[in-house]
CSV table of C-alpha atoms in Angstrom, one decimal:
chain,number,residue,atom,x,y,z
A,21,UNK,CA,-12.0,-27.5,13.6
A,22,UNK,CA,-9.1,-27.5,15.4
A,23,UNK,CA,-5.7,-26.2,15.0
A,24,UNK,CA,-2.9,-28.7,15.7
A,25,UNK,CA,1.0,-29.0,16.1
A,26,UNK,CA,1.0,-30.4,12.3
A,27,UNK,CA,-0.9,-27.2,11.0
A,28,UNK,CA,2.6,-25.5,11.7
A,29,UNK,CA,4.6,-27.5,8.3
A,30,UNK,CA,3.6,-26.4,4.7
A,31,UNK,CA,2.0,-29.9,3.7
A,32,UNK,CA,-1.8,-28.9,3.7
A,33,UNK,CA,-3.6,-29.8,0.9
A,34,UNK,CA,-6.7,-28.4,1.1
A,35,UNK,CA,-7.8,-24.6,3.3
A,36,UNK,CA,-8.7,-27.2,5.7
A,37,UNK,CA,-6.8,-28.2,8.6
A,38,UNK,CA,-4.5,-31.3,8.3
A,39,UNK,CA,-7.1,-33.5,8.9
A,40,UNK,CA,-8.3,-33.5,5.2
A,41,UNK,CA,-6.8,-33.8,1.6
A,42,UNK,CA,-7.5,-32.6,-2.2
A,43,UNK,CA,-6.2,-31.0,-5.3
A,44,UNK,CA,-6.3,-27.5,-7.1
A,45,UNK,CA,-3.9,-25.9,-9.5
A,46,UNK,CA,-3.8,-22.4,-7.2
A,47,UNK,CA,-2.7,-24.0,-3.5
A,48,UNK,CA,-0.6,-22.5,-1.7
A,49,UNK,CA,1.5,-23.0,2.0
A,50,UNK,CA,3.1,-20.1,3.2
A,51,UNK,CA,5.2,-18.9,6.1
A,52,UNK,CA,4.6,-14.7,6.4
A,53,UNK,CA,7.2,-13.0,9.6
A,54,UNK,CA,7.5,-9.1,10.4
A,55,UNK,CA,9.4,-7.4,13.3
A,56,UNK,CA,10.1,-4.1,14.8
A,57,UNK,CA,11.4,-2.2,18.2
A,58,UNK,CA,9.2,-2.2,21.2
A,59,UNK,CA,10.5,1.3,21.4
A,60,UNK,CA,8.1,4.1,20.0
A,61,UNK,CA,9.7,6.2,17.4
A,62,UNK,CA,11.8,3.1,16.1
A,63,UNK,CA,11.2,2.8,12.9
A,64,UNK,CA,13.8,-0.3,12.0
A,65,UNK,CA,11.3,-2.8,10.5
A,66,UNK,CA,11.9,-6.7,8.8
A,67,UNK,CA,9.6,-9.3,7.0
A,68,UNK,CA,10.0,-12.5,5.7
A,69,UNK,CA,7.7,-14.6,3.5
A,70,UNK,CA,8.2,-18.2,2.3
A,71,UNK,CA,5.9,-19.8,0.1
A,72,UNK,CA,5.4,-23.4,-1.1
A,73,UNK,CA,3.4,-23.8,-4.5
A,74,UNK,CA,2.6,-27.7,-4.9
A,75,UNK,CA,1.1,-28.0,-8.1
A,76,UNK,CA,3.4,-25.4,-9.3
A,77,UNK,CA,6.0,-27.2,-8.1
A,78,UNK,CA,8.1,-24.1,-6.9
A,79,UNK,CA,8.8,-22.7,-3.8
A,80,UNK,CA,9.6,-19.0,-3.2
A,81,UNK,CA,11.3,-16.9,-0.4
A,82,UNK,CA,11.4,-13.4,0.4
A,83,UNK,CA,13.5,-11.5,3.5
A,84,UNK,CA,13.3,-7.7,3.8
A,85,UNK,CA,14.5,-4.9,6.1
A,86,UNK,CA,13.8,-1.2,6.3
A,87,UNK,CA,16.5,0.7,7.4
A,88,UNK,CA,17.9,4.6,7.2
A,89,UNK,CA,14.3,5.1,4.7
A,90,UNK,CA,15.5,2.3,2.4
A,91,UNK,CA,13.3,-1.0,1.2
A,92,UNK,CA,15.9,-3.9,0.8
A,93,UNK,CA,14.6,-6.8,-0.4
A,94,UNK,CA,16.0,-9.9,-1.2
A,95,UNK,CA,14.0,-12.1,-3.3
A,96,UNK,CA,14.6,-16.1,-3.9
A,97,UNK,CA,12.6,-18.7,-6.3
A,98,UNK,CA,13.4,-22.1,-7.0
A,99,UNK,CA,12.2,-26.0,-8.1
A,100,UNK,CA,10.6,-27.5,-5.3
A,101,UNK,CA,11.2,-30.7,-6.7
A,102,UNK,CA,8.3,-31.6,-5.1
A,103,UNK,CA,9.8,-32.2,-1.9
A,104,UNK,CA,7.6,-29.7,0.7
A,105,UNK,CA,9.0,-30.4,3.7
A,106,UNK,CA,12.7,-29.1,2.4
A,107,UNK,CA,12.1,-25.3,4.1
A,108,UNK,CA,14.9,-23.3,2.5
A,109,UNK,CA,15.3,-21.6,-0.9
A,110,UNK,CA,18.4,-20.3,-1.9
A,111,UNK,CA,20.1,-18.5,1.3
A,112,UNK,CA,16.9,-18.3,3.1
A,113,UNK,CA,15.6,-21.1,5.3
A,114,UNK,CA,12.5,-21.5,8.1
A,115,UNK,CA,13.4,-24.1,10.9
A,116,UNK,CA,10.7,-24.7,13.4
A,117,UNK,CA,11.9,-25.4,16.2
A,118,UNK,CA,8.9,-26.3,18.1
A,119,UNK,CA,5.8,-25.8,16.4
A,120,UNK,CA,3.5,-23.2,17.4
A,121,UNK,CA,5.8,-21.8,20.0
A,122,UNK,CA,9.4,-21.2,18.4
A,123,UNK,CA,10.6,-20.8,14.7
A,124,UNK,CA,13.8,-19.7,13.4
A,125,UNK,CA,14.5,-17.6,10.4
A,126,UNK,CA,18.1,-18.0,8.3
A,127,UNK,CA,19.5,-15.8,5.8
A,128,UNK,CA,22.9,-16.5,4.0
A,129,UNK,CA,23.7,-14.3,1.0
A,130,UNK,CA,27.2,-12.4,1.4
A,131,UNK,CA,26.7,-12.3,-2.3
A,132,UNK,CA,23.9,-9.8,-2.0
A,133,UNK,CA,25.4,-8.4,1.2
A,134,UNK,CA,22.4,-9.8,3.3
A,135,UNK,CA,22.7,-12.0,6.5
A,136,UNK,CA,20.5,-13.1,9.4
A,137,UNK,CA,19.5,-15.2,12.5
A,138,UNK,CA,16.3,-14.1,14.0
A,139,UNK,CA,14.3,-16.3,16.1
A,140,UNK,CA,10.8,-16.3,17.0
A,141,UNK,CA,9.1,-17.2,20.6
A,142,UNK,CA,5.0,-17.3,20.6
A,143,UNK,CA,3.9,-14.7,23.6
A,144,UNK,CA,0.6,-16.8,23.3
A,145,UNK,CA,-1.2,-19.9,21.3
A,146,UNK,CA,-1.9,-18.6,18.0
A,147,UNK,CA,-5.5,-17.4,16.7
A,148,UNK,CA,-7.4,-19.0,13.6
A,149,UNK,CA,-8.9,-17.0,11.7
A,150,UNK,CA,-12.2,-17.5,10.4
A,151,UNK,CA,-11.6,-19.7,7.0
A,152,UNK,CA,-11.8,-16.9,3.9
A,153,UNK,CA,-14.0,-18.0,0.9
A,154,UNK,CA,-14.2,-15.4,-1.8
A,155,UNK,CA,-15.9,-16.6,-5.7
A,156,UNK,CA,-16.1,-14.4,-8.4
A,157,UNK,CA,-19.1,-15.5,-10.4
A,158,UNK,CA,-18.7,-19.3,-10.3
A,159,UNK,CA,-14.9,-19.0,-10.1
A,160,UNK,CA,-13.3,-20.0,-6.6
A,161,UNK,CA,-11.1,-17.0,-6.5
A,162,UNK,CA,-9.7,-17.3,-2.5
A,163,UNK,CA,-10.5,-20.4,0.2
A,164,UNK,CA,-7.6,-20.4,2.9
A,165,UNK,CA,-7.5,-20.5,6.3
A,166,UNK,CA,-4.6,-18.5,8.6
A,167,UNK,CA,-3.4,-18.6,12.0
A,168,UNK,CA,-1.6,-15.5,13.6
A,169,UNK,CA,0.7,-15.3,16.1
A,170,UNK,CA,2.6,-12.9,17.9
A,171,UNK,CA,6.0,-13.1,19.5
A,172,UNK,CA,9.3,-11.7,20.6
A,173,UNK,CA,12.5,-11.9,18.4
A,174,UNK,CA,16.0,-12.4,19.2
A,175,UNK,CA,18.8,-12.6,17.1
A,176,UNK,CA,20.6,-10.0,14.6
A,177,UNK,CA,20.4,-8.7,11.1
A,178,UNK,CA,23.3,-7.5,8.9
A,179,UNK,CA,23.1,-5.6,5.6
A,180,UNK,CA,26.0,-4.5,3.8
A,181,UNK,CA,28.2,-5.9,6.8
A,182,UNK,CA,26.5,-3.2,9.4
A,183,UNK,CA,24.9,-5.4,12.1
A,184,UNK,CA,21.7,-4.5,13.9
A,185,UNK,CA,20.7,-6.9,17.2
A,186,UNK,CA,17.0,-7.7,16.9
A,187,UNK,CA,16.7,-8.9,20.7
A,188,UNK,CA,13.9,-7.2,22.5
A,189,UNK,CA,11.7,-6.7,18.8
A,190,UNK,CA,8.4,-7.6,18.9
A,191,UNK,CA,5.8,-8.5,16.0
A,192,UNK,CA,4.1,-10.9,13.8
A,193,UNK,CA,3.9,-14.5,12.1
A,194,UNK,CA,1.4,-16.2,10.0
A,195,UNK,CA,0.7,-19.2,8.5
A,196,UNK,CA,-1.5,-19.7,5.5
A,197,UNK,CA,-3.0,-22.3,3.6
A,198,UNK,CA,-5.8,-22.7,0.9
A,199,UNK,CA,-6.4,-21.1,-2.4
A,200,UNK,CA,-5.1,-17.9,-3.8
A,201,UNK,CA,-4.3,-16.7,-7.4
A,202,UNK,CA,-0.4,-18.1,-7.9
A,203,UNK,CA,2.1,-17.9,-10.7
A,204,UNK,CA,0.8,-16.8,-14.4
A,205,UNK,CA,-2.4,-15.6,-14.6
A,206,UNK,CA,-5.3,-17.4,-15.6
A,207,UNK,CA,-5.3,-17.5,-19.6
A,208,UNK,CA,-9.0,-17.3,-19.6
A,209,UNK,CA,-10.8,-14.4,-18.0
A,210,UNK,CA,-14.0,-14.4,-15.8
A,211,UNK,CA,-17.1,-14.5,-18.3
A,212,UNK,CA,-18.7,-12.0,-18.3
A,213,UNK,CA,-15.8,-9.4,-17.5
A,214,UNK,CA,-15.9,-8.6,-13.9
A,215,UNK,CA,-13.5,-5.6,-12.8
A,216,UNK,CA,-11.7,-6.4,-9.7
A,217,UNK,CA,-12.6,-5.3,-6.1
A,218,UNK,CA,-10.9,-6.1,-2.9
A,219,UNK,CA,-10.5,-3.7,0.5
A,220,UNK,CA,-8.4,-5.7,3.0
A,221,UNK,CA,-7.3,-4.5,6.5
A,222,UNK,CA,-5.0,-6.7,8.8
A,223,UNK,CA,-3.8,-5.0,11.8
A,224,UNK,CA,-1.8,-7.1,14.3
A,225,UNK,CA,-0.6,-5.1,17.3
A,226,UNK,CA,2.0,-5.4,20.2
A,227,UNK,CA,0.8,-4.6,24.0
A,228,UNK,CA,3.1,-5.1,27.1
A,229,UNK,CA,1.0,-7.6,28.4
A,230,UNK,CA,-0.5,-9.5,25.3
A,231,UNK,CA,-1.5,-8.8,21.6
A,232,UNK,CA,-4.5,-7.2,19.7
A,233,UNK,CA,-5.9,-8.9,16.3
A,234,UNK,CA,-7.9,-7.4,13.9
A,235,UNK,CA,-8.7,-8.1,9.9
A,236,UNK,CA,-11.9,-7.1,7.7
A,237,UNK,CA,-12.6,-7.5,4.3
A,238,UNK,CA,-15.2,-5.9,3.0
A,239,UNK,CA,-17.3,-5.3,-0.2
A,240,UNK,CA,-18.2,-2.2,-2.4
A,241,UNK,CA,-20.4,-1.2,0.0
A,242,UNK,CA,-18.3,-1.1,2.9
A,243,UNK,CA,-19.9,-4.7,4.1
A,244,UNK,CA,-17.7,-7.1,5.6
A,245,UNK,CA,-17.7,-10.7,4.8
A,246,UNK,CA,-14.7,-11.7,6.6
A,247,UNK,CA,-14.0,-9.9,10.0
A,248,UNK,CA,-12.6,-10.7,13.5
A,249,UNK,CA,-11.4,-8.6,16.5
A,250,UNK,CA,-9.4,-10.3,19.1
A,251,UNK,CA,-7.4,-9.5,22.5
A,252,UNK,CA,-5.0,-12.0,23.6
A,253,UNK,CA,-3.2,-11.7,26.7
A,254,UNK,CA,0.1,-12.8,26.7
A,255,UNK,CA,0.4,-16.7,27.7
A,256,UNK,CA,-3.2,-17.6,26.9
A,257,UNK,CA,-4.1,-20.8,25.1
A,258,UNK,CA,-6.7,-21.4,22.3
A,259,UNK,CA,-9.7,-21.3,24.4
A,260,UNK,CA,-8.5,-17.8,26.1
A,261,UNK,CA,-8.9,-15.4,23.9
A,262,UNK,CA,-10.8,-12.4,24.2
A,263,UNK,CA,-13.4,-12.7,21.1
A,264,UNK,CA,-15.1,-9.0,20.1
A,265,UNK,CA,-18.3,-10.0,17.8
A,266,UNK,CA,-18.9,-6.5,16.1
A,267,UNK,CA,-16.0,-4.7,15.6
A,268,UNK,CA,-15.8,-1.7,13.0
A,269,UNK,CA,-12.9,0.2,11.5
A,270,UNK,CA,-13.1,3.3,10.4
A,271,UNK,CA,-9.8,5.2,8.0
A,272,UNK,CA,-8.6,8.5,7.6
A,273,UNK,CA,-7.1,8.5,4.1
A,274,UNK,CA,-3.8,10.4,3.0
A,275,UNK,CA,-5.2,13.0,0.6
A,276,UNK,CA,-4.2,11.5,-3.0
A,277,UNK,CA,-3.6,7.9,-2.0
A,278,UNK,CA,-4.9,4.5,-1.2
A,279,UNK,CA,-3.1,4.5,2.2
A,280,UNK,CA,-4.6,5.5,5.6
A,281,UNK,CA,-3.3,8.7,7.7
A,282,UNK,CA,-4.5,7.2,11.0
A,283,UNK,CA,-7.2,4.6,11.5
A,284,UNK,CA,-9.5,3.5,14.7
A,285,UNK,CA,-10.8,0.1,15.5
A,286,UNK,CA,-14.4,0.1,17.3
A,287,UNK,CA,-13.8,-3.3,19.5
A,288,UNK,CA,-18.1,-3.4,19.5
A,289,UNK,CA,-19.9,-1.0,16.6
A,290,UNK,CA,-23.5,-0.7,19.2
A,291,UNK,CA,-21.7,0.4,22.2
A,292,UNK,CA,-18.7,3.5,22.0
A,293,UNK,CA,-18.0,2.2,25.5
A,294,UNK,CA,-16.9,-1.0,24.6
A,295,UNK,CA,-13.5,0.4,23.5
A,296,UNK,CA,-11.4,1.6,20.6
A,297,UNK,CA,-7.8,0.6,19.1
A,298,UNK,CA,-6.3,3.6,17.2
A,299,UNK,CA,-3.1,3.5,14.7
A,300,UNK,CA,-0.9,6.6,14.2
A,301,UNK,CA,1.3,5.1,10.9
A,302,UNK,CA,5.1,6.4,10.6
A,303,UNK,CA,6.3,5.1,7.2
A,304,UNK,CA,4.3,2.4,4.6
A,305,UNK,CA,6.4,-1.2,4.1
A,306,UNK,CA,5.3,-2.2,0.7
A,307,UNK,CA,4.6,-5.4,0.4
A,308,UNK,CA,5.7,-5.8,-3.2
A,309,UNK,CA,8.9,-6.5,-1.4
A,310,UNK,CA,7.8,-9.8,0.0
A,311,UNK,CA,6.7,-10.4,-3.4
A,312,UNK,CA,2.9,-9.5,-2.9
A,313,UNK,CA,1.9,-8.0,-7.0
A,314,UNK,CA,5.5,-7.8,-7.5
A,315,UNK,CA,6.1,-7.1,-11.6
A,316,UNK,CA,9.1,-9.6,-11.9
A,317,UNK,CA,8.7,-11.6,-8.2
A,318,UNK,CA,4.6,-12.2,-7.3
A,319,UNK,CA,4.7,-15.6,-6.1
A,320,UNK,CA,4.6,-18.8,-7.8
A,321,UNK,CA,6.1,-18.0,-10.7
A,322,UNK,CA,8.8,-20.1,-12.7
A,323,UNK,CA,12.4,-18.2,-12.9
A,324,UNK,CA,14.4,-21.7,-13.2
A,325,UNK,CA,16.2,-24.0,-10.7
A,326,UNK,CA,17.2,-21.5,-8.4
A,327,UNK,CA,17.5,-17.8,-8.7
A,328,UNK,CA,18.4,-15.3,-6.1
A,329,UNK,CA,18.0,-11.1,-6.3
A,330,UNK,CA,18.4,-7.8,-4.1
A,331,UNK,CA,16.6,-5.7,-4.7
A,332,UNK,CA,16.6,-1.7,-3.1
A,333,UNK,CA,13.9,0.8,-2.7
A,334,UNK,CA,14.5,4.3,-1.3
A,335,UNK,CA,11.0,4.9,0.5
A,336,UNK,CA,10.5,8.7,-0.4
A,337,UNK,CA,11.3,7.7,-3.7
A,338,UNK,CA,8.2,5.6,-4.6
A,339,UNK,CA,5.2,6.7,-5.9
A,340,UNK,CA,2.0,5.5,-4.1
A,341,UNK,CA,-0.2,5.3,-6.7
A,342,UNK,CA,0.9,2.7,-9.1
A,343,UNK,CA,-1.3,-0.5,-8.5
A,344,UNK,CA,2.0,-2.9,-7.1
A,345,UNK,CA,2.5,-0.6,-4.6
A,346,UNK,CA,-0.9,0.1,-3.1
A,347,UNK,CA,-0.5,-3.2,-0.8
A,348,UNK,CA,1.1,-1.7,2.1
A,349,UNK,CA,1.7,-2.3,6.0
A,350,UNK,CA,2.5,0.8,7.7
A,351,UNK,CA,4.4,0.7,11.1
A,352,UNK,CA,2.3,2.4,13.4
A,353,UNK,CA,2.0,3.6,17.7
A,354,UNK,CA,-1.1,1.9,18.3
A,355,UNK,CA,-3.6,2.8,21.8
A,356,UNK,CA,-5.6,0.2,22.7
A,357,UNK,CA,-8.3,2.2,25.5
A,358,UNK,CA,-10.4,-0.7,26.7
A,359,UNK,CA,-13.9,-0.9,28.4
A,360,UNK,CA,-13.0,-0.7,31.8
A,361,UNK,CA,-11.2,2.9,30.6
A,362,UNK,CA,-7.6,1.3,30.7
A,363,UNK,CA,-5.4,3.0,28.1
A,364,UNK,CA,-2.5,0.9,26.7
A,365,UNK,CA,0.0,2.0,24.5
A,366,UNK,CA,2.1,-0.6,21.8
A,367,UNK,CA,2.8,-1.0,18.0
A,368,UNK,CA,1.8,-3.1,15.2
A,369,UNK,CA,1.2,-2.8,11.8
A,370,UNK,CA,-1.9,-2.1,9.9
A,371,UNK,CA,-1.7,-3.9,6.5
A,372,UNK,CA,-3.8,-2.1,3.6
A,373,UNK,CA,-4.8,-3.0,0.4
A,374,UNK,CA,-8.2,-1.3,-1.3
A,375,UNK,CA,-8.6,-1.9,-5.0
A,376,UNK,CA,-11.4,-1.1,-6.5
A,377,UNK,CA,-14.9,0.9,-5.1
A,378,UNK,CA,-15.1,1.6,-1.3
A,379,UNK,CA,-18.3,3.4,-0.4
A,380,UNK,CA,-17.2,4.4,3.0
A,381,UNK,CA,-14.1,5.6,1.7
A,382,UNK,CA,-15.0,7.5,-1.1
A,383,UNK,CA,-13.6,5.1,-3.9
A,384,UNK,CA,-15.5,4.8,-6.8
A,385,UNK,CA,-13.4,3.2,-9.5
A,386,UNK,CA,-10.8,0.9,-9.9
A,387,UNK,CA,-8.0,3.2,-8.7
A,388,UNK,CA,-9.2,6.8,-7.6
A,389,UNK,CA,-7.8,8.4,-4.8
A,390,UNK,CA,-8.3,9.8,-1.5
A,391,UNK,CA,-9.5,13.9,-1.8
């Protein structure tokens, strides 16, 4: 399985590469962005998401920038008109510009006071991740497959006609494709009743001289079925990545939350030597902005031809333990202390989301908290 220049367009039909073809009512193609200062102590911050829903036949587009402790969000949906290679919605459009090395992100809404032109390079070839397959009883509940990239931006931002260059930020794209639960729920529930469980770390991280890569899902107990550790030095290709076989994170939870206080990646679980990555968070993103459990604007769903919202959230102001707003990434200084005893320092993110029982962590229920 290999990842080629066409795996960069949102024409997939199956969590398959390009290569291969079918049908289901939940497939999805999404473009996922998310930038900061390569200065510690910077906390500006900006995401974008654009997703294409075939079978739904509506496309959706998200752009959002933390500033001055405030979540602005500006949320687009619209009629795809089944036409997937027509990347814009509303005032937001993707352009790639050369596939798996530079994208472009546009934002045009004076009407919401929003405007941008950020541009992505690639620092290196992107990683696949290993393909995600996730049933619930006999139910196909996630089967997608992602790449991840990072980069350098350039470009500005401008909210409320106060422009902020983003030249010299560093962070994150993705690309997804597969299966995931879209638009309206399911009118008919799991038999028997099942209650929901899902811990998800994602923890993409800027270096100097290249990138560090980390996700795990795990179950109830803690076990992960879904895991990779990578270190990619800046300008490798596909078959140059660094590849760490057992890595193991371990969470320090906020006392009376779902979100971590500071976390630590083991890059190999049998050998303390083999090195660590440790994230010190500033400030939670929440992801609801980017449409991710949103109550009004989770993806997929059918608000007409085209319809276009801002949307502003003071961060001190939201309460982090209502369900929409456990999905977090929090902007964090990240050390990345390596084998040979090298010490790097960087930032990245480290993306949260733990519903449901966690025996490492203490969770027992559906929603308890951190003691």
């Amino acid at each position: 399985m290999v990842l080629t220049r066409a795996d960069d367009f949102p024409i997939h039909q199956t969590s398959e590469p390009i290569a291969y073809a079918g049908t289901d009512r939940n497939f999805y193609d999404r473009y996922f962005f998310n930038g900061y200062s390569a200065t510690s102590g910077d906390t500006a911050f900006f995401a974008a998401a654009f997703g294409v829903y075939p079978h739904l036949n509506i496309a959706d587009a998200a752009f959002v920038v933390v500033r001055d402790g405030v979540e602005t969000a500006l949320h687009a949906s619209r009629w795809l008109d089944m036409e997937r290679m027509d990347l814009h919605v509303g005032p937001i459009r993707i352009e790639v510009v050369e596939p798996l090395q530079v994208l472009r992100l546009h934002v045009d809404a004076p009407e919401q006071g929003i405007k941008a032109q950020v541009t992505f390079t690639a620092r290196s070839a992107p990683i696949e991740e290993p393909r995600f397959v996730r049933r619930q009883g006999p139910r196909t509940f996630m089967d997608y497959t992602r790449l991840t990239q990072n980069g350098r931006y350039a470009g500005w931002i401008e909210i409320d006609g106060v422009r902020q260059s983003v030249d010299g930020f560093v962070g994150t794209r993705d690309r997804s494709w597969g299966v995931r639960p879209v638009g309206a729920r399911d009118g008919q529930d799991l038999a028997p009743p099942a209650a929901p469980q899902f811990f998800w770390l994602w923890s993409p991280s800027s270096f100097a001289d290249g990138s560090f890569f980390f996700h795990a899902n795990d179950d109830e107990h803690g076990r992960p079925w879904n895991s990779r550790a990578v270190w990619s030095p800046d300008g490798c290709a596909q078959d140059q990545h660094q590849h760490f076989d057992f890595p193991k994170a371990s969470i320090a939870w906020k006392p009376g939350t779902r979100h971590a206080r500071s976390a630590a990646v083991a890059l190999d679980d049998r050998d303390p030597a083999a090195g660590t990555v440790t994230f010190e968070p500033l400030y939670e993103f929440y992801m609801l902005g980017l449409g991710y459990g949103h109550p009004k604007w989770s993806h997929g769903l059918n608000h007409g031809a085209l319809v276009v919202e801002r949307e502003d959230m003071v961060l001190a102001d939201v309460d982090p333990r209502l369900p929409h707003h456990l999905h977090v990434q929090a902007l964090s200084e990240v050390t990345y202390t390596d084998a040979s005893g090298r010490v790097r320092h960087g930032r990245g993110v480290l993306e949260q989301l733990a519903l449901g029982p966690h025996a490492p962590s203490g969770f027992k229920a559906m929603l308890d908290f951190a003691l």
